CSV table of C-alpha atoms and ligand atoms in Angstrom, one decimal:
chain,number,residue,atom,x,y,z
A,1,UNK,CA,-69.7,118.8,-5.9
A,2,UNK,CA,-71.3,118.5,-2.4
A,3,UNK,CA,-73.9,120.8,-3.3
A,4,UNK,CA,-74.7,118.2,-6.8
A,5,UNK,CA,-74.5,115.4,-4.5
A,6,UNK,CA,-77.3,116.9,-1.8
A,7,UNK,CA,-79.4,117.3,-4.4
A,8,UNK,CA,-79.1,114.4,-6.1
A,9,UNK,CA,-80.0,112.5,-2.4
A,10,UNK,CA,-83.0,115.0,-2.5
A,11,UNK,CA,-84.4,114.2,-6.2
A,12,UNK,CA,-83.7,110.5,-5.7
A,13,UNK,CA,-85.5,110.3,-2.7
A,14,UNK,CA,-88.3,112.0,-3.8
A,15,UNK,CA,-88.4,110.2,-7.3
A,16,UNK,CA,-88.0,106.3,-5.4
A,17,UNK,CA,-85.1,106.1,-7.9
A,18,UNK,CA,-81.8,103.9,-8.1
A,19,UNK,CA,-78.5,104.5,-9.2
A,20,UNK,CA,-76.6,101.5,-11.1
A,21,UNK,CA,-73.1,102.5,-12.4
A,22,UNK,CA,-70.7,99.8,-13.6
A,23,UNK,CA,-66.9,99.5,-12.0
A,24,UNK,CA,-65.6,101.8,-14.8
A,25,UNK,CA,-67.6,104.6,-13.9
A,26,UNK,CA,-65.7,108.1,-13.0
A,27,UNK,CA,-65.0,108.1,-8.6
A,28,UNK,CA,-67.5,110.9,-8.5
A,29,UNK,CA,-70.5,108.3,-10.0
A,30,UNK,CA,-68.8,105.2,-8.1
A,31,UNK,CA,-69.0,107.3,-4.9
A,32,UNK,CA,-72.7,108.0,-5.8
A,33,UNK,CA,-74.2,104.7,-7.0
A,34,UNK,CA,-76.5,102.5,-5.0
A,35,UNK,CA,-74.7,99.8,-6.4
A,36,UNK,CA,-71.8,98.8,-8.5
A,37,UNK,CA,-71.2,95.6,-10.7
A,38,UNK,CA,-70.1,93.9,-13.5
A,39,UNK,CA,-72.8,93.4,-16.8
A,40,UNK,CA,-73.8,90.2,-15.0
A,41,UNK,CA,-74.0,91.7,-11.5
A,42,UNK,CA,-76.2,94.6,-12.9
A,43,UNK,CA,-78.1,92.6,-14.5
A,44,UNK,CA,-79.5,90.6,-11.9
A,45,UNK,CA,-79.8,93.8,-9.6
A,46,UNK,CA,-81.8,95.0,-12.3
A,47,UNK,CA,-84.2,92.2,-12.1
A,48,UNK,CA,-84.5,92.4,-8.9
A,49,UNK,CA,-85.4,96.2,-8.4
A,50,UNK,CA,-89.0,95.8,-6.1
A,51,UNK,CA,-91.6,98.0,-6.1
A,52,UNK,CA,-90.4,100.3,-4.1
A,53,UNK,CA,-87.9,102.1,-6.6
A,54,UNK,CA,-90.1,103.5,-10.1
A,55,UNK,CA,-86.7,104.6,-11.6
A,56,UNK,CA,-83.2,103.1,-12.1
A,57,UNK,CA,-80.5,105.4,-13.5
A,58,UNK,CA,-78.3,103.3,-14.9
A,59,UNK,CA,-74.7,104.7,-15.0
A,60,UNK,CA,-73.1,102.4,-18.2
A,61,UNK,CA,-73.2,102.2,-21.8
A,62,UNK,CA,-76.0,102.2,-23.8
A,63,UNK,CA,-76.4,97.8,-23.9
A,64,UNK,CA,-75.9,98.0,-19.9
A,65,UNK,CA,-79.2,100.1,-19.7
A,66,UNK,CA,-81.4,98.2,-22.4
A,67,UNK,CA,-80.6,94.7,-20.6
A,68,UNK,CA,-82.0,97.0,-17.3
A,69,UNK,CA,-84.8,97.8,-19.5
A,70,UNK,CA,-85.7,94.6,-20.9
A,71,UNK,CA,-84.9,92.4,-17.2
A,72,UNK,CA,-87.4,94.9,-16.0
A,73,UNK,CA,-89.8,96.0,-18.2
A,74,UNK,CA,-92.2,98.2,-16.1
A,75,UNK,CA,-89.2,100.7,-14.9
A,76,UNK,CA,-88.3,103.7,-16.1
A,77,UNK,CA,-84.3,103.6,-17.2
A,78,UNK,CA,-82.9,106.6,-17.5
A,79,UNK,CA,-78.9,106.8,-19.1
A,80,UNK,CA,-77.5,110.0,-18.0
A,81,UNK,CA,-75.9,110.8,-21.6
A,82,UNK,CA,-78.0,108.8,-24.3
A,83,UNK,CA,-74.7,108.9,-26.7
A,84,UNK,CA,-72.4,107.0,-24.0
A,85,UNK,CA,-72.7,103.5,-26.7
A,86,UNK,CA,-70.3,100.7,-26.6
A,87,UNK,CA,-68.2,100.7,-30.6
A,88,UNK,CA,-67.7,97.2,-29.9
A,89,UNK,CA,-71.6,96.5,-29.8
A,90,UNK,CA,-72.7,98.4,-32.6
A,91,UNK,CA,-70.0,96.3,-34.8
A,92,UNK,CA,-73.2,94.4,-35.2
A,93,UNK,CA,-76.4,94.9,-36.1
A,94,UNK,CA,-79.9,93.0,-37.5
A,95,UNK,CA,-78.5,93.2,-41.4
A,96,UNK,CA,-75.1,91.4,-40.2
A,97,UNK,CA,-76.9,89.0,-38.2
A,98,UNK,CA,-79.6,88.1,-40.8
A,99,UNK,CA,-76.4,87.5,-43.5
A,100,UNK,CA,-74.5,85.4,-41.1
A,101,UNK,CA,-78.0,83.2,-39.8
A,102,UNK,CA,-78.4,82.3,-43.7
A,103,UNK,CA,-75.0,80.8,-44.3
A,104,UNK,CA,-75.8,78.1,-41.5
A,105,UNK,CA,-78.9,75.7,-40.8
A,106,UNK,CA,-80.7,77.7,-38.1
A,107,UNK,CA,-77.3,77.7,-36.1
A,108,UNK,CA,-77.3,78.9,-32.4
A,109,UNK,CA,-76.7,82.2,-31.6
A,110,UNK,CA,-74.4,83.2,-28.7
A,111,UNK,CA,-74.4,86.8,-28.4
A,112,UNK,CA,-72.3,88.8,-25.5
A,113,UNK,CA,-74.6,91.3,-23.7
A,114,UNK,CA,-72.5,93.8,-25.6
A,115,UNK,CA,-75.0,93.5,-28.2
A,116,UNK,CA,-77.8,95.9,-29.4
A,117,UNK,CA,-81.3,95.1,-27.9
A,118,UNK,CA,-82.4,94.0,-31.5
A,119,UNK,CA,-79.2,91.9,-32.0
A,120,UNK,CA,-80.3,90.2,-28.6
A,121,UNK,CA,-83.7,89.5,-29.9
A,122,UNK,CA,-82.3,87.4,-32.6
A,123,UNK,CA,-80.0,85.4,-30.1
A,124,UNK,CA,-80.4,82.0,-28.9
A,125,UNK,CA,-78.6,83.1,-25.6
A,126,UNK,CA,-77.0,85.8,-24.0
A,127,UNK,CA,-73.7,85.9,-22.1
A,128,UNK,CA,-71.3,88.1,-20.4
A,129,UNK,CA,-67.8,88.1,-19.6
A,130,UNK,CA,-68.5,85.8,-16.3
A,131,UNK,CA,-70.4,83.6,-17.4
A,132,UNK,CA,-69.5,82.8,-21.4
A,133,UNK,CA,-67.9,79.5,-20.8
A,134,UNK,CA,-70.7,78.2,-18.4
A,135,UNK,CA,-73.0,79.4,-21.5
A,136,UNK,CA,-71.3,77.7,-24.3
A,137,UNK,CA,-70.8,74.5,-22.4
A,138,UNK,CA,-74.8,75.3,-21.5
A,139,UNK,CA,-75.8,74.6,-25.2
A,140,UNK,CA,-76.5,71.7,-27.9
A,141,UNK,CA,-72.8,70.7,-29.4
A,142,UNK,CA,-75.0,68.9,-32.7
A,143,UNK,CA,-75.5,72.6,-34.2
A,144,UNK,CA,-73.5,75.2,-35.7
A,145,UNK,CA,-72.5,77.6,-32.6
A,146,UNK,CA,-71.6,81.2,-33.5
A,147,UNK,CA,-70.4,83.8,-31.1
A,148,UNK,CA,-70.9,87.5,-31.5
A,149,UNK,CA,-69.4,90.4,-31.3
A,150,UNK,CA,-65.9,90.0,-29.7
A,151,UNK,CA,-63.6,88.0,-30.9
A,152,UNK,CA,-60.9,88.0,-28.1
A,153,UNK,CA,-63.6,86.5,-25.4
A,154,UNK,CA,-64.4,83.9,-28.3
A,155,UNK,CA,-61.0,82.9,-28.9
A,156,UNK,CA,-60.7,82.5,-25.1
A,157,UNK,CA,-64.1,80.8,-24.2
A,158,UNK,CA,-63.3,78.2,-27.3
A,159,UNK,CA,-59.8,77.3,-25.4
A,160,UNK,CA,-60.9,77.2,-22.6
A,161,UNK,CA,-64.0,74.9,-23.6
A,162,UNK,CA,-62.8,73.1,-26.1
A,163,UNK,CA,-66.0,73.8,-27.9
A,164,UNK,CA,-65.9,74.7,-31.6
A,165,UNK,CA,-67.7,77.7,-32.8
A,166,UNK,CA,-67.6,80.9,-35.3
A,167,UNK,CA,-66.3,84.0,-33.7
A,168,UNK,CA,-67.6,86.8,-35.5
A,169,UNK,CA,-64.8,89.6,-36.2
A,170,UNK,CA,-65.8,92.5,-33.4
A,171,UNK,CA,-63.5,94.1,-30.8
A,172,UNK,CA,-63.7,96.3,-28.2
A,173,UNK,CA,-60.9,99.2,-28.9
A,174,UNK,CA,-60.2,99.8,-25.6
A,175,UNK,CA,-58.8,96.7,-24.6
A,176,UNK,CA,-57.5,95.2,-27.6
A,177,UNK,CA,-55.6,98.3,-29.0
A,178,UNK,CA,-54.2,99.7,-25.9
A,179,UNK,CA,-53.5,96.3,-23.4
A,180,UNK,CA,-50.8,94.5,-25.2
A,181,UNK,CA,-48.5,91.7,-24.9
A,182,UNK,CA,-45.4,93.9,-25.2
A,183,UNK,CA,-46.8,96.1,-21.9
A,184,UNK,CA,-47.1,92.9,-19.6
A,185,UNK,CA,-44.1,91.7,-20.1
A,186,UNK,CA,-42.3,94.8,-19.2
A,187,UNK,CA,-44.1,95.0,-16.0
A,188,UNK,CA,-43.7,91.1,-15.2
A,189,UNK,CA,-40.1,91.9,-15.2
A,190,UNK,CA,-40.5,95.3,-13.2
A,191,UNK,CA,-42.7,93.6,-10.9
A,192,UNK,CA,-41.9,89.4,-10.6
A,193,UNK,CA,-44.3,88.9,-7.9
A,194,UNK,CA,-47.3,90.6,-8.8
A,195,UNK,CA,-50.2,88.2,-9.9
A,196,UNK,CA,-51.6,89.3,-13.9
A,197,UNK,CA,-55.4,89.9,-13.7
A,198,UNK,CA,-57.0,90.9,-17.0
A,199,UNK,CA,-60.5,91.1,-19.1
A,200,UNK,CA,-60.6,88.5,-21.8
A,201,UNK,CA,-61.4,91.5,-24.0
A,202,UNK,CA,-57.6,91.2,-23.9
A,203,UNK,CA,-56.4,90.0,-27.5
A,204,UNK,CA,-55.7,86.3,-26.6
A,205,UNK,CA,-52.0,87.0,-26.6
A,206,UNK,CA,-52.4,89.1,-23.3
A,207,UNK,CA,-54.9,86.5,-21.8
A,208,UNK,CA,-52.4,83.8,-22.0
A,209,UNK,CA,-49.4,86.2,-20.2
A,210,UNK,CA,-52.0,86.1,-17.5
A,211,UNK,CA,-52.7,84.1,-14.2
A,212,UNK,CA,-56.3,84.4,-14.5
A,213,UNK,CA,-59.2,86.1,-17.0
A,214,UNK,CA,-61.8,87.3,-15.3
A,215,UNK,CA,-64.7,89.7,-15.5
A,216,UNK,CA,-64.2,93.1,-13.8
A,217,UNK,CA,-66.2,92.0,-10.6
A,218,UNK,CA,-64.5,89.2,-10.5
A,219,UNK,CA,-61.0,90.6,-10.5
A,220,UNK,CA,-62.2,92.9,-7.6
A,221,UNK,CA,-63.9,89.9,-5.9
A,222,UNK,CA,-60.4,88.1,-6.5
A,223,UNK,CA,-58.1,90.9,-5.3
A,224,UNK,CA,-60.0,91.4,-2.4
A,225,UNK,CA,-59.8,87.7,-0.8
A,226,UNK,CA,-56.3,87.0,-2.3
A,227,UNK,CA,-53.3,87.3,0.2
A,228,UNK,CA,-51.0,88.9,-2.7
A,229,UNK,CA,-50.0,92.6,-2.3
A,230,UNK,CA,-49.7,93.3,-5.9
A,231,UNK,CA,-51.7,92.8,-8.9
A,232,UNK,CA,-51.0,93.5,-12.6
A,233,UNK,CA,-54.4,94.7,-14.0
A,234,UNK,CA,-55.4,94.5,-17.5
A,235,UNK,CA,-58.8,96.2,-18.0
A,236,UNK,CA,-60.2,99.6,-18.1
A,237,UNK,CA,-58.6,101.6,-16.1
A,238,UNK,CA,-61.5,103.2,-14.3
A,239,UNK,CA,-61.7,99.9,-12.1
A,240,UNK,CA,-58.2,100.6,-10.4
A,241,UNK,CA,-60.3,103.1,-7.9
A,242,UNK,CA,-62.7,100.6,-6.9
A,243,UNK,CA,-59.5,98.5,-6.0
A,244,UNK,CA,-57.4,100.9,-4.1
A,245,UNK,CA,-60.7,102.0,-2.7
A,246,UNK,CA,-61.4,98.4,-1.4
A,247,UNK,CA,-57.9,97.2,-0.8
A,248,UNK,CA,-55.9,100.4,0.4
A,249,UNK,CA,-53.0,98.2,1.3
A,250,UNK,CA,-52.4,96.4,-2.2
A,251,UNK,CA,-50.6,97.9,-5.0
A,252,UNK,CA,-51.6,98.4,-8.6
A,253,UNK,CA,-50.3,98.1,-11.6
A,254,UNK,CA,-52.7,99.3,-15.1
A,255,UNK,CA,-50.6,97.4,-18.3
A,256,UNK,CA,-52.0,100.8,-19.8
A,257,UNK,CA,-53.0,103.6,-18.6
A,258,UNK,CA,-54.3,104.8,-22.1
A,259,UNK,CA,-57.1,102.1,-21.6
A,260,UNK,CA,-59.9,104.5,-20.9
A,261,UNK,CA,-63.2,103.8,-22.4
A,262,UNK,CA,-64.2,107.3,-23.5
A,263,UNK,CA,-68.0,106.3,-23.9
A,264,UNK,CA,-68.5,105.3,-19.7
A,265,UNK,CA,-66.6,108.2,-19.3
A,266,UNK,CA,-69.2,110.3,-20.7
A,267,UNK,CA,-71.4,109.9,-17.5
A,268,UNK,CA,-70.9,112.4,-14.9
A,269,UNK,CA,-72.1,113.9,-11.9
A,270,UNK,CA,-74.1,116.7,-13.5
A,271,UNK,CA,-75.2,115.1,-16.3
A,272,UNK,CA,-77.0,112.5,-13.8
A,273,UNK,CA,-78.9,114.8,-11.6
A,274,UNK,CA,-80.0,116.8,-14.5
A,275,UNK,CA,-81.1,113.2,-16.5
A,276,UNK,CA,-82.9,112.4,-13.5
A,277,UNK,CA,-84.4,115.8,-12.4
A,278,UNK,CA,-85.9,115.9,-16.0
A,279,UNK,CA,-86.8,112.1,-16.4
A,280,UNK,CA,-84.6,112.5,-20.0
A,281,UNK,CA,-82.9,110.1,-22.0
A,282,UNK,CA,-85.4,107.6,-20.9
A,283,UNK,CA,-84.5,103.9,-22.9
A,284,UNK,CA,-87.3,102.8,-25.2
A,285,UNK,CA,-87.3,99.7,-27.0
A,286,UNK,CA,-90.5,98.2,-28.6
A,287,UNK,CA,-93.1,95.7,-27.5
A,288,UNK,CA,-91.9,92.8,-29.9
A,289,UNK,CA,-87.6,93.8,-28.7
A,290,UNK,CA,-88.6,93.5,-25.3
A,291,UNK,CA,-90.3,90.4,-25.1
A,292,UNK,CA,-88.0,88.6,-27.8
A,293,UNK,CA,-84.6,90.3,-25.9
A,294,UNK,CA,-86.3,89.0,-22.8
A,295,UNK,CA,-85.5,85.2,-23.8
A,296,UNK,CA,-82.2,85.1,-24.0
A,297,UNK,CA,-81.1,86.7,-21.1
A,298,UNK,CA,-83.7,84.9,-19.2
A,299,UNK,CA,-82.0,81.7,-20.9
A,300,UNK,CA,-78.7,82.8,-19.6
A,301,UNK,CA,-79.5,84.2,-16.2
A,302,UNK,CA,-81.3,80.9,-15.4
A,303,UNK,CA,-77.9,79.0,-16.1
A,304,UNK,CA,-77.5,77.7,-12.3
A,305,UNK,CA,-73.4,77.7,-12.1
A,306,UNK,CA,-72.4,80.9,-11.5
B,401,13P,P1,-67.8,93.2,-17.4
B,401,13P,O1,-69.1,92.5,-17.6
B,401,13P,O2,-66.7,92.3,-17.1
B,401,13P,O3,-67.9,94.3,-16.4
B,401,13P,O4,-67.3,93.9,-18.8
B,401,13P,C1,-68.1,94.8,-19.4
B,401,13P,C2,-67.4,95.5,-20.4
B,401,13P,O5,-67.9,96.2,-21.2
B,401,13P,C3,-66.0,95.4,-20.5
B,401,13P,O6,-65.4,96.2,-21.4
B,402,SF4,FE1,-67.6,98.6,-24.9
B,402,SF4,FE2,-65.0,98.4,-24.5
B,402,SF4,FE3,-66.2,100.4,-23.4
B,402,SF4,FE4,-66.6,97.9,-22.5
B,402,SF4,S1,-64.7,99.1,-22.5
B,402,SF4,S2,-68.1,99.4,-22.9
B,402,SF4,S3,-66.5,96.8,-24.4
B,402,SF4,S4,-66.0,100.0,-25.6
């Protein structure tokens, strides 16, 4: 492991790249990583990346490194294992989006940036888990609204807005068939003072158990300013060693610990100084995707009220 992580210093150096990982990442990537973030907070790294850095490795899913790819255009991204892909965003594609744009009168298209590049370039606006309410209330109310792929952040955006819209049927697996209402009840009782954090991938049920929904930054922005010692966390479980690693004194509880995402999991310590010694798995999307993907984040990233 030392021996990996020497070289990787010496390769990165020498290549003027950056490493990205989101807060699921594996300890050994988190440990590694320039920087670590939600989809929003990487994102606007992303777009920021100067001159001085020709390569961002971008430990994530598949989406995570085409938004990299599309926020910053004349950068090589580089995905340390090309097959780590999100099943929630490849529940849609162009063919499903086409069928559901002709049943409406050119509705507006909200699609969560767990969405394939193409699927973004067909959007009206982007948003992530952050931001999604901010975005829905940012759009015109006299047109159909339909939100894409997850249905458990629609269902919960919509309550919380109060603005009507079409939630398309997707899900991610991870958190809606392993974090479930039956497992945060058991540890509210276990634990009656704890607070209830979780990801509004969470089927609705769990979000309303809970004392706040938040994106995974968020939750470990939360934890760390909040002068509660115990926290109920329902998310991917990869983000309880960012916590214990920022809040040593706190204790955590995961509502499952079968909530692994096996896709960020596929990222790992060898296969990212090998992507990057190489310059392999390097994301490519077309001319016309970038530009037309570009719009809709743009669109979203410009929404001032984060
Ligand atoms: P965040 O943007 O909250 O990190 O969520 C990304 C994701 O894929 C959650 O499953
Ligand atoms: Fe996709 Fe779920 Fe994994 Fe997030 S946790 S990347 S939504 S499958």
């Amino acid at each position: 492991m030392e021996d990996l992580i020497k070289k990787l210093n010496k390769i990165k150096k020498e290549k003027k790249a950056v490493i990205l990982a989101h807060i699921y990442q594996l300890p050994e990537i988190q440990e590694v990583a320039d920087f670590i973030g939600d989809s929003l907070d990487l994102s606007k790294k992303a777009q920021k990346i100067g001159n001085s850095r020709n390569i961002i490795v971008f430990c994530g899913v598949r989406f995570m490194a085409e938004t990299a790819a599309i926020l910053n255009p004349n950068k090589k991204i580089i995905i340390p294992d090309i097959n780590a892909k999100c099943p929630m965003a490849d529940m849609i594609d162009l063919n499903k989006l086409k069928n559901i744009k002709s049943k409406y009168n050119n509705p507006i298209i909200i699609s969560y940036i767990n969405t394939p590049a193409i699927v973004k370039a067909e959007s009206t606006i982007c948003c992530t888990s952050s931001n999604a309410i901010n975005v829905v209330k940012s759009v015109s109310h006299n047109k159909d609204i339909v939100f894409l792929p997850d249905r458990n952040l629609g269902l919960y955006v919509k309550k919380q807005s109060g603005i009507n819209m079409d939630i398309f049927d997707g899900f991610c697996p991870t958190h809606n068939n392993f974090i479930l209402p039956q497992h945060v009840l058991i540890l509210k009782k276990k634990y009656p003072t704890a607070e209830i954090l979780v990801h509004p991938e969470c089927r609705i049920e769990v979000s309303n158990l809970a004392d706040h929904v938040m994106s995974t930054s968020q939750i470990c922005k939360y934890v760390k300013q909040s002068t509660k010692r115990k926290f109920i966390i329902g998310t991917e479980v990869g983000i309880i060693y960012k916590l214990k690693r920022d809040n040593p004194k706190k204790s955590f509880f995961p509502i499952s610990s079968l909530a692994i995402c096996p896709n960020m999991k596929k990222i790992t310590l060898e296969k990212l100084v090998d992507a990057l010694e190489k310059e392999e798995n390097i994301i490519s999307l077309s001319e016309t995707i970038l530009e037309r993907a570009y719009y809709p984040l743009k669109k979203m990233l410009d929404i001032p009220t984060f």
